[in-house]
mmCIF file of C-alpha atoms in Angstrom:
data_model
loop_
_atom_site.group_PDB
_atom_site.id
_atom_site.type_symbol
_atom_site.label_atom_id
_atom_site.label_comp_id
_atom_site.label_asym_id
_atom_site.label_seq_id
_atom_site.Cartn_x
_atom_site.Cartn_y
_atom_site.Cartn_z
ATOM 1 C CA MET A 155 9.569 -28.315 7.012
ATOM 2 C CA ARG A 156 10.585 -26.580 3.813
ATOM 3 C CA VAL A 157 9.978 -22.843 3.541
ATOM 4 C CA ILE A 158 10.151 -20.416 0.716
ATOM 5 C CA HIS A 159 10.709 -16.714 1.275
ATOM 6 C CA TYR A 160 9.538 -14.050 -1.273
ATOM 7 C CA LEU A 161 11.410 -10.677 -1.312
ATOM 8 C CA ASN A 162 11.585 -7.677 -3.581
ATOM 9 C CA GLN A 163 14.776 -6.240 -4.974
ATOM 10 C CA PHE A 164 15.352 -3.897 -2.078
ATOM 11 C CA PHE A 165 15.213 -6.532 0.683
ATOM 12 C CA ALA A 166 17.154 -8.921 -1.471
ATOM 13 C CA GLY A 167 19.988 -6.455 -1.437
ATOM 14 C CA ILE A 168 19.972 -5.703 -5.181
ATOM 15 C CA GLY A 169 19.054 -2.080 -5.070
ATOM 16 C CA GLY A 170 16.257 0.484 -4.760
ATOM 17 C CA GLU A 171 14.040 2.025 -7.482
ATOM 18 C CA GLU A 172 16.832 1.829 -9.952
ATOM 19 C CA LYS A 173 16.701 -1.908 -9.779
ATOM 20 C CA ALA A 174 12.867 -2.312 -9.653
ATOM 21 C CA ASP A 175 12.944 -3.973 -13.088
ATOM 22 C CA VAL A 176 15.120 -6.988 -12.196
ATOM 23 C CA PRO A 177 13.299 -10.099 -13.338
ATOM 24 C CA PHE A 178 12.169 -13.012 -11.155
ATOM 25 C CA GLU A 179 14.884 -15.300 -9.909
ATOM 26 C CA VAL A 180 15.299 -18.144 -7.394
ATOM 27 C CA ARG A 181 18.122 -18.254 -4.924
ATOM 28 C CA ASP A 182 19.076 -21.053 -2.527
ATOM 29 C CA GLY A 183 18.657 -20.530 1.147
ATOM 30 C CA PRO A 184 17.754 -17.425 3.112
ATOM 31 C CA VAL A 185 18.575 -13.901 1.817
ATOM 32 C CA GLY A 186 18.567 -10.508 3.641
ATOM 33 C CA PRO A 187 15.792 -10.559 6.296
ATOM 34 C CA GLY A 188 15.369 -14.270 5.569
ATOM 35 C CA ARG A 189 18.439 -14.909 7.701
ATOM 36 C CA ALA A 190 16.650 -13.276 10.706
ATOM 37 C CA LEU A 191 13.530 -15.371 9.852
ATOM 38 C CA GLN A 192 15.623 -18.505 9.632
ATOM 39 C CA GLY A 193 16.957 -17.754 13.137
ATOM 40 C CA ILE A 194 13.445 -17.403 14.469
ATOM 41 C CA LEU A 195 12.303 -20.670 12.824
ATOM 42 C CA GLY A 196 15.244 -22.505 14.317
ATOM 43 C CA ASP A 197 15.280 -26.213 13.702
ATOM 44 C CA ARG A 198 11.501 -26.244 13.139
ATOM 45 C CA ALA A 199 11.753 -25.348 9.495
ATOM 46 C CA THR A 200 14.435 -24.430 6.890
ATOM 47 C CA ILE A 201 14.289 -21.706 4.247
ATOM 48 C CA VAL A 202 15.292 -23.715 1.204
ATOM 49 C CA GLN A 203 14.808 -21.071 -1.418
ATOM 50 C CA THR A 204 14.253 -17.301 -1.752
ATOM 51 C CA PHE A 205 12.095 -15.918 -4.617
ATOM 52 C CA VAL A 206 13.179 -12.445 -5.642
ATOM 53 C CA CYS A 207 11.544 -10.062 -8.070
ATOM 54 C CA GLY A 208 11.719 -6.328 -8.703
ATOM 55 C CA ASP A 209 8.517 -4.491 -7.756
ATOM 56 C CA ASN A 210 8.147 -3.048 -11.305
ATOM 57 C CA ALA A 211 9.075 -6.408 -13.045
ATOM 58 C CA PHE A 212 6.457 -8.281 -10.985
ATOM 59 C CA HIS A 213 3.624 -6.138 -12.194
ATOM 60 C CA ASP A 214 4.691 -4.900 -15.639
ATOM 61 C CA ASP A 215 4.393 -8.431 -17.144
ATOM 62 C CA ARG A 216 2.156 -10.436 -14.798
ATOM 63 C CA ASP A 217 1.748 -13.281 -17.249
ATOM 64 C CA ALA A 218 5.551 -13.851 -17.362
ATOM 65 C CA THR A 219 5.822 -13.431 -13.643
ATOM 66 C CA ASN A 220 3.086 -15.937 -13.076
ATOM 67 C CA VAL A 221 4.740 -18.504 -15.385
ATOM 68 C CA ALA A 222 8.019 -18.014 -13.467
ATOM 69 C CA LEU A 223 6.287 -18.376 -10.152
ATOM 70 C CA ILE A 224 4.366 -21.399 -11.087
ATOM 71 C CA SER A 225 7.485 -23.158 -12.404
ATOM 72 C CA ALA A 226 9.435 -22.370 -9.221
ATOM 73 C CA LEU A 227 6.570 -23.473 -6.913
ATOM 74 C CA GLU A 228 6.037 -26.733 -8.887
ATOM 75 C CA SER A 229 9.647 -27.770 -8.237
ATOM 76 C CA SER A 230 9.994 -26.469 -4.742
ATOM 77 C CA ASP A 231 8.285 -29.224 -2.709
ATOM 78 C CA ALA A 232 7.571 -26.471 -0.247
ATOM 79 C CA ASP A 233 5.510 -26.746 2.946
ATOM 80 C CA LEU A 234 5.148 -23.000 3.389
ATOM 81 C CA LEU A 235 5.550 -19.698 1.616
ATOM 82 C CA VAL A 236 6.386 -16.538 3.646
ATOM 83 C CA ALA A 237 6.173 -13.257 1.688
ATOM 84 C CA GLY A 238 7.740 -10.094 3.007
ATOM 85 C CA PRO A 239 6.731 -8.503 5.208
ATOM 86 C CA ALA A 240 6.046 -5.571 2.836
ATOM 87 C CA PHE A 241 4.858 -3.104 5.530
ATOM 88 C CA ASN A 242 3.265 -0.158 3.645
ATOM 89 C CA ALA A 243 5.038 -0.551 0.346
ATOM 90 C CA GLY A 244 2.211 -0.694 -2.192
ATOM 91 C CA ARG A 245 3.786 -2.589 -5.137
ATOM 92 C CA TYR A 246 5.569 -4.958 -2.881
ATOM 93 C CA GLY A 247 2.540 -5.632 -0.813
ATOM 94 C CA LEU A 248 0.492 -6.446 -3.935
ATOM 95 C CA ALA A 249 3.264 -8.764 -5.132
ATOM 96 C CA CYS A 250 3.342 -10.614 -1.811
ATOM 97 C CA GLY A 251 -0.429 -10.980 -1.839
ATOM 98 C CA ALA A 252 -0.296 -12.303 -5.394
ATOM 99 C CA ALA A 253 2.446 -14.807 -4.651
ATOM 100 C CA CYS A 254 0.659 -16.085 -1.483
ATOM 101 C CA ALA A 255 -2.692 -16.414 -3.379
ATOM 102 C CA LEU A 256 -1.020 -18.309 -6.115
ATOM 103 C CA ALA A 257 0.829 -20.694 -3.795
ATOM 104 C CA TRP A 258 -2.343 -21.626 -1.916
ATOM 105 C CA GLU A 259 -4.924 -21.538 -4.588
ATOM 106 C CA ARG A 260 -2.862 -23.484 -7.213
ATOM 107 C CA PHE A 261 -0.631 -25.652 -5.154
ATOM 108 C CA LYS A 262 -2.297 -25.706 -1.686
ATOM 109 C CA ILE A 263 1.002 -24.581 -0.214
ATOM 110 C CA PRO A 264 0.128 -22.584 2.957
ATOM 111 C CA ALA A 265 1.214 -19.092 2.697
ATOM 112 C CA VAL A 266 1.359 -15.908 4.945
ATOM 113 C CA THR A 267 2.479 -12.361 4.435
ATOM 114 C CA GLY A 268 2.821 -9.245 6.605
ATOM 115 C CA LEU A 269 1.258 -5.882 5.579
ATOM 116 C CA HIS A 270 0.332 -2.590 7.079
ATOM 117 C CA PRO A 271 -3.485 -2.422 7.212
ATOM 118 C CA GLU A 272 -3.524 0.463 4.773
ATOM 119 C CA ASN A 273 -1.244 -1.307 2.210
ATOM 120 C CA PRO A 274 -3.339 -1.690 -1.036
ATOM 121 C CA GLY A 275 -2.420 -5.425 -1.001
ATOM 122 C CA VAL A 276 -4.782 -5.758 1.948
ATOM 123 C CA GLU A 277 -7.871 -4.541 0.142
ATOM 124 C CA VAL A 278 -7.072 -6.817 -2.940
ATOM 125 C CA TYR A 279 -6.047 -10.045 -1.065
ATOM 126 C CA GLN A 280 -7.533 -9.907 2.409
ATOM 127 C CA ASP A 281 -10.155 -12.527 1.728
ATOM 128 C CA ARG A 282 -7.679 -14.892 -0.025
ATOM 129 C CA VAL A 283 -4.504 -14.663 1.860
ATOM 130 C CA VAL A 284 -3.500 -14.844 5.606
ATOM 131 C CA ILE A 285 -2.134 -11.394 6.358
ATOM 132 C CA VAL A 286 -0.498 -10.464 9.625
ATOM 133 C CA PRO A 287 -0.818 -6.676 10.331
ATOM 134 C CA THR A 288 2.470 -4.816 10.604
ATOM 135 C CA GLY A 289 3.739 -1.296 11.189
ATOM 136 C CA GLU A 290 4.424 1.144 8.297
ATOM 137 C CA SER A 291 8.167 0.600 7.920
ATOM 138 C CA ALA A 292 10.844 -1.986 8.291
ATOM 139 C CA THR A 293 12.297 -0.442 11.448
ATOM 140 C CA GLU A 294 10.809 -3.327 13.432
ATOM 141 C CA MET A 295 11.591 -6.065 10.909
ATOM 142 C CA VAL A 296 12.728 -8.657 13.502
ATOM 143 C CA ALA A 297 9.682 -8.057 15.757
ATOM 144 C CA GLU A 298 7.364 -8.433 12.747
ATOM 145 C CA LEU A 299 8.999 -11.647 11.674
ATOM 146 C CA GLU A 300 8.707 -13.022 15.152
ATOM 147 C CA ARG A 301 4.905 -12.581 14.908
ATOM 148 C CA LEU A 302 4.778 -13.839 11.361
ATOM 149 C CA ALA A 303 6.846 -17.013 11.838
ATOM 150 C CA PRO A 304 4.563 -18.878 14.366
ATOM 151 C CA ILE A 305 1.447 -18.147 12.281
ATOM 152 C CA GLY A 306 3.194 -19.626 9.213
ATOM 153 C CA LEU A 307 4.200 -22.725 11.137
ATOM 154 C CA LYS A 308 0.660 -23.252 12.281
ATOM 155 C CA LEU A 309 -0.640 -23.030 8.729
ATOM 156 C CA ALA A 310 2.059 -25.416 7.541
ATOM 157 C CA ALA A 311 1.104 -27.914 10.290
ATOM 158 C CA GLY A 312 -2.558 -27.674 9.268
ATOM 159 C CA GLU A 313 -3.738 -26.069 12.522
ATOM 160 C CA ALA A 314 -6.754 -23.748 12.582
ATOM 161 C CA LEU A 315 -5.935 -20.154 13.443
ATOM 162 C CA GLY A 316 -9.193 -19.203 15.170
ATOM 163 C CA PRO A 317 -10.755 -15.722 15.225
ATOM 164 C CA ALA A 318 -8.591 -13.063 13.615
ATOM 165 C CA ASP A 319 -8.127 -10.845 16.638
ATOM 166 C CA GLU A 320 -6.995 -13.849 18.757
ATOM 167 C CA ALA A 321 -4.834 -15.315 15.968
ATOM 168 C CA GLY A 322 -3.058 -12.045 15.225
ATOM 169 C CA ILE A 323 -4.138 -11.703 11.652
ATOM 170 C CA LEU A 324 -6.345 -9.412 9.691
ATOM 171 C CA PRO A 325 -10.015 -10.583 9.317
ATOM 172 C CA ARG A 326 -10.626 -12.494 6.176
ATOM 173 C CA GLY A 327 -14.318 -11.696 5.692
ATOM 174 C CA PHE A 328 -15.868 -14.963 6.750
ATOM 175 C CA ARG A 329 -17.272 -16.270 10.055
ATOM 176 C CA GLY A 330 -16.322 -19.469 11.791
ATOM 177 C CA ASN A 331 -17.817 -21.402 14.599
ATOM 178 C CA TRP A 332 -16.006 -22.247 17.828
ATOM 179 C CA VAL A 333 -17.220 -23.849 21.116
ATOM 180 C CA VAL A 334 -16.602 -21.393 23.912
ATOM 181 C CA GLU A 335 -17.823 -20.787 27.485
ATOM 182 C CA PRO A 336 -20.060 -19.585 28.848
ATOM 183 C CA PHE A 337 -23.059 -20.406 26.699
ATOM 184 C CA PRO A 338 -24.309 -17.771 24.112
ATOM 185 C CA ALA A 339 -27.144 -16.225 26.103
ATOM 186 C CA ALA A 340 -24.927 -15.450 28.977
ATOM 187 C CA ARG A 341 -22.261 -13.844 26.781
ATOM 188 C CA ALA A 342 -24.948 -11.803 24.952
ATOM 189 C CA VAL A 343 -26.347 -10.540 28.266
ATOM 190 C CA ALA A 344 -22.881 -9.677 29.537
ATOM 191 C CA MET A 345 -22.187 -7.650 26.288
ATOM 192 C CA LEU A 346 -25.527 -5.846 26.644
ATOM 193 C CA LEU A 347 -24.916 -4.926 30.243
ATOM 194 C CA ALA A 348 -21.403 -3.705 29.441
ATOM 195 C CA LYS A 349 -22.802 -1.510 26.622
ATOM 196 C CA LEU A 350 -25.475 -0.086 28.948
ATOM 197 C CA ARG A 351 -22.781 0.797 31.580
ATOM 198 C CA GLY A 352 -20.588 2.389 28.872
ATOM 199 C CA GLU A 353 -17.889 -0.206 29.327
ATOM 200 C CA ALA A 354 -15.702 -1.721 26.625
ATOM 201 C CA TYR A 355 -16.978 -4.957 24.950
ATOM 202 C CA GLN A 356 -16.227 -6.972 21.919
ATOM 203 C CA THR A 357 -18.933 -8.197 19.678
ATOM 204 C CA GLU A 358 -18.639 -11.779 18.349
ATOM 205 C CA ILE A 359 -20.189 -10.889 14.993
ATOM 206 C CA PRO A 360 -18.558 -7.603 13.825
ATOM 207 C CA LEU A 361 -20.327 -5.922 11.031
ATOM 208 C CA PRO A 362 -18.434 -4.938 7.861
ATOM 209 C CA LYS A 363 -17.265 -1.320 7.914
ATOM 210 C CA PRO A 364 -19.250 0.712 5.427
ATOM 211 C CA VAL A 365 -17.251 2.085 2.505
ATOM 212 C CA GLU A 366 -17.612 5.794 2.440
ATOM 213 C CA SER A 367 -19.359 7.067 -0.696
ATOM 214 C CA VAL A 368 -18.260 10.437 -2.018
ATOM 215 C CA PRO A 369 -20.745 11.830 -4.395
ATOM 216 C CA PRO A 370 -19.077 13.271 -7.407
ATOM 217 C CA ALA A 371 -19.376 16.985 -8.088
ATOM 218 C CA LYS A 372 -21.818 18.136 -10.765
ATOM 219 C CA PRO A 373 -20.134 18.386 -14.207
ATOM 220 C CA LEU A 374 -19.383 21.929 -15.502
ATOM 221 C CA PRO A 375 -21.601 22.618 -18.527
ATOM 222 C CA ASP A 376 -19.002 24.846 -20.086
ATOM 223 C CA LEU A 377 -15.262 24.986 -19.251
ATOM 224 C CA SER A 378 -14.627 27.890 -21.486
ATOM 225 C CA GLY A 379 -15.416 30.235 -18.659
ATOM 226 C CA ALA A 380 -14.058 28.190 -15.841
ATOM 227 C CA THR A 381 -10.986 28.682 -13.635
ATOM 228 C CA VAL A 382 -9.134 25.391 -13.409
ATOM 229 C CA ALA A 383 -6.474 24.488 -10.928
ATOM 230 C CA LEU A 384 -3.748 21.782 -11.077
ATOM 231 C CA VAL A 385 -3.485 19.449 -8.082
ATOM 232 C CA THR A 386 -1.141 16.470 -7.590
ATOM 233 C CA GLU A 387 -0.292 13.845 -4.945
ATOM 234 C CA GLY A 388 3.003 13.249 -6.790
ATOM 235 C CA GLY A 389 5.194 15.232 -4.489
ATOM 236 C CA LEU A 390 6.520 17.796 -6.932
ATOM 237 C CA VAL A 391 8.083 20.562 -4.794
ATOM 238 C CA PRO A 392 10.968 23.071 -4.962
ATOM 239 C CA VAL A 393 14.237 21.185 -4.469
ATOM 240 C CA ASP A 394 14.617 22.407 -0.941
ATOM 241 C CA ASN A 395 11.106 21.216 -0.012
ATOM 242 C CA PRO A 396 10.425 24.377 1.983
ATOM 243 C CA ASP A 397 7.143 23.171 3.498
ATOM 244 C CA LYS A 398 8.742 19.817 4.606
ATOM 245 C CA ILE A 399 6.207 17.607 3.020
ATOM 246 C CA GLU A 400 6.945 13.992 3.946
ATOM 247 C CA SER A 401 8.023 11.587 1.214
ATOM 248 C CA SER A 402 5.531 9.084 2.456
ATOM 249 C CA SER A 403 2.739 9.015 5.102
ATOM 250 C CA ALA A 404 2.252 12.710 4.434
ATOM 251 C CA THR A 405 0.591 15.101 6.905
ATOM 252 C CA ARG A 406 1.254 18.300 4.949
ATOM 253 C CA TRP A 407 0.252 19.967 1.603
ATOM 254 C CA ALA A 408 1.360 23.120 -0.044
ATOM 255 C CA SER A 409 0.877 25.357 -3.063
ATOM 256 C CA TYR A 410 3.465 27.000 -5.336
ATOM 257 C CA PRO A 411 3.078 29.606 -8.104
ATOM 258 C CA LEU A 412 2.918 28.221 -11.607
ATOM 259 C CA SER A 413 5.054 31.084 -12.750
ATOM 260 C CA ARG A 414 7.922 29.856 -10.637
ATOM 261 C CA LEU A 415 7.500 26.391 -12.076
ATOM 262 C CA ALA A 416 7.496 27.740 -15.565
ATOM 263 C CA GLU A 417 10.594 29.875 -15.113
ATOM 264 C CA ASP A 418 12.675 27.281 -13.371
ATOM 265 C CA GLU A 419 11.665 23.638 -13.998
ATOM 266 C CA HIS A 420 15.028 22.342 -12.810
ATOM 267 C CA GLY A 421 14.317 24.016 -9.433
ATOM 268 C CA PHE A 422 11.614 21.394 -8.702
ATOM 269 C CA LYS A 423 11.788 17.698 -8.013
ATOM 270 C CA SER A 424 9.424 14.911 -6.853
ATOM 271 C CA ILE A 425 9.943 13.794 -3.237
ATOM 272 C CA HIS A 426 7.318 10.998 -3.549
ATOM 273 C CA ALA A 427 8.738 7.712 -2.299
ATOM 274 C CA GLY A 428 8.190 4.338 -3.894
ATOM 275 C CA TYR A 429 8.606 5.039 -7.506
ATOM 276 C CA ASP A 430 11.253 6.138 -9.995
ATOM 277 C CA ALA A 431 10.930 9.961 -10.117
ATOM 278 C CA SER A 432 13.777 10.522 -12.643
ATOM 279 C CA TRP A 433 11.416 11.249 -15.536
ATOM 280 C CA VAL A 434 9.426 13.730 -13.469
ATOM 281 C CA ASN A 435 12.588 15.403 -12.246
ATOM 282 C CA GLU A 436 13.753 15.613 -15.939
ATOM 283 C CA ASP A 437 10.472 17.309 -17.037
ATOM 284 C CA PRO A 438 8.070 18.342 -14.205
ATOM 285 C CA ASP A 439 5.288 18.694 -16.931
ATOM 286 C CA ARG A 440 5.030 14.994 -16.666
ATOM 287 C CA MET A 441 3.627 15.335 -13.178
ATOM 288 C CA VAL A 442 2.035 18.863 -13.206
ATOM 289 C CA PRO A 443 0.853 19.255 -16.791
ATOM 290 C CA LEU A 444 1.505 22.998 -17.077
ATOM 291 C CA ASP A 445 2.314 22.793 -20.831
ATOM 292 C CA ALA A 446 -0.820 20.945 -21.703
ATOM 293 C CA ALA A 447 -2.996 23.136 -19.468
ATOM 294 C CA ARG A 448 -1.577 26.305 -20.965
ATOM 295 C CA ALA A 449 -2.339 24.959 -24.492
ATOM 296 C CA LEU A 450 -6.046 24.373 -23.372
ATOM 297 C CA GLU A 451 -6.083 27.900 -22.017
ATOM 298 C CA ARG A 452 -4.793 29.461 -25.208
ATOM 299 C CA ALA A 453 -7.269 27.425 -27.271
ATOM 300 C CA GLY A 454 -10.131 28.656 -25.134
ATOM 301 C CA VAL A 455 -11.125 25.218 -23.918
ATOM 302 C CA ILE A 456 -10.769 26.438 -20.385
ATOM 303 C CA GLY A 457 -11.293 30.046 -19.208
ATOM 304 C CA ARG A 458 -8.072 30.415 -17.233
ATOM 305 C CA LEU A 459 -5.536 28.452 -15.309
ATOM 306 C CA HIS A 460 -5.340 29.099 -11.591
ATOM 307 C CA ASP A 461 -2.053 30.748 -10.754
ATOM 308 C CA ALA A 462 -0.839 28.073 -8.264
ATOM 309 C CA TYR A 463 -0.732 24.371 -8.105
ATOM 310 C CA TYR A 464 -1.379 22.297 -4.975
ATOM 311 C CA VAL A 465 0.706 19.263 -3.866
ATOM 312 C CA THR A 466 1.069 16.558 -1.274
ATOM 313 C CA VAL A 467 2.276 12.957 -1.275
ATOM 314 C CA GLY A 468 -0.049 9.960 -1.580
ATOM 315 C CA THR A 469 2.067 6.901 -0.735
ATOM 316 C CA GLY A 470 1.373 5.453 2.650
ATOM 317 C CA THR A 471 -0.799 8.425 3.594
ATOM 318 C CA SER A 472 -3.472 7.443 6.049
ATOM 319 C CA VAL A 473 -7.189 7.877 5.073
ATOM 320 C CA THR A 474 -7.630 10.267 7.892
ATOM 321 C CA ASN A 475 -4.854 12.602 6.721
ATOM 322 C CA ALA A 476 -5.738 12.213 3.113
ATOM 323 C CA SER A 477 -9.397 13.118 3.843
ATOM 324 C CA ARG A 478 -8.272 16.203 5.923
ATOM 325 C CA MET A 479 -5.800 17.496 3.358
ATOM 326 C CA GLY A 480 -8.302 16.976 0.443
ATOM 327 C CA SER A 481 -10.912 19.026 2.292
ATOM 328 C CA GLU A 482 -8.432 21.729 3.111
ATOM 329 C CA ILE A 483 -7.206 22.054 -0.482
ATOM 330 C CA ALA A 484 -10.792 21.855 -1.770
ATOM 331 C CA GLN A 485 -11.818 24.720 0.591
ATOM 332 C CA ARG A 486 -8.824 26.830 -0.494
ATOM 333 C CA LEU A 487 -9.735 26.357 -4.119
ATOM 334 C CA ILE A 488 -13.319 27.318 -3.512
ATOM 335 C CA ASP A 489 -12.185 30.394 -1.520
ATOM 336 C CA GLU A 490 -9.975 31.465 -4.505
ATOM 337 C CA GLY A 491 -12.766 31.152 -7.104
ATOM 338 C CA VAL A 492 -11.636 27.939 -8.708
ATOM 339 C CA HIS A 493 -14.351 25.873 -10.555
ATOM 340 C CA ALA A 494 -12.617 22.669 -11.354
ATOM 341 C CA ALA A 495 -9.341 20.886 -10.715
ATOM 342 C CA ILE A 496 -7.242 18.427 -12.732
ATOM 343 C CA VAL A 497 -5.632 15.903 -10.180
ATOM 344 C CA THR A 498 -2.577 14.091 -11.239
ATOM 345 C CA SER A 499 -0.868 11.021 -9.560
ATOM 346 C CA THR A 500 2.337 8.847 -9.838
#
């Protein structure tokens, strides 16, 4: 069985963010974590090629990337594509999803990837790609590959995976039929009795989770009398990061005086992981637009700029923590008489 492994520049050993622009290339045999994957596959399959592409390069010119991927897949004679795992790395996860979708939908090459459930690649590709749920980081790489490999082998052999929770994959949004015992009426009664007794039970037809709808605030009729605050999830903090905001999967937020930022721009840096922060570190106005906001204030477009900005980190941050921190920041702004906020991101 011939296997292709897709990696980004980091796991291919090329480098970090400074090498995120390296173009797509094909290498023979396993590379980096692919060597561990080959050991797990043993004599059941051989990694014949590794596809490598920088996270920025993959997305900056998707047309060129797709052409390169198509050409490589056409000549590969592959039985399986394994992408990643990408854990909670957003751009990498989206690239893994795109590569798997292209392999299956264009060439009918079975494909599987591993992503953390909150990776944005899950939302985009969950209904098109077989995704094995992983942890947030690569600290358990070998264990994740050990779960990924047998699922990939089953796909390559044309075997049905069965229900998502039993197969060890994320739900793909469709329902299948299987013959099981006991008959349906008995299973339904058993679930009802368990529910009435307050016991745990598992429905066979899970309903889709509703997407939370957040109503937008009413627009301000006149900004010329409004107090406006600057808020960012881009991780711009004093260089010593005094509030210890995490570079990913943040649980903390902080606020810092705009006067301090204006007086000492070089005393601030972005701690946000997963993107090249060098331009922001060179000029923090690119993340917290103090210069543009002051110009609006001088022109009378806004009444006044709030005297502090608010900051956290967005990458990998759970929905639960993001919701909590957003509510806490919003309440602080309300308490301080702020009428509107300009929110910037990476």
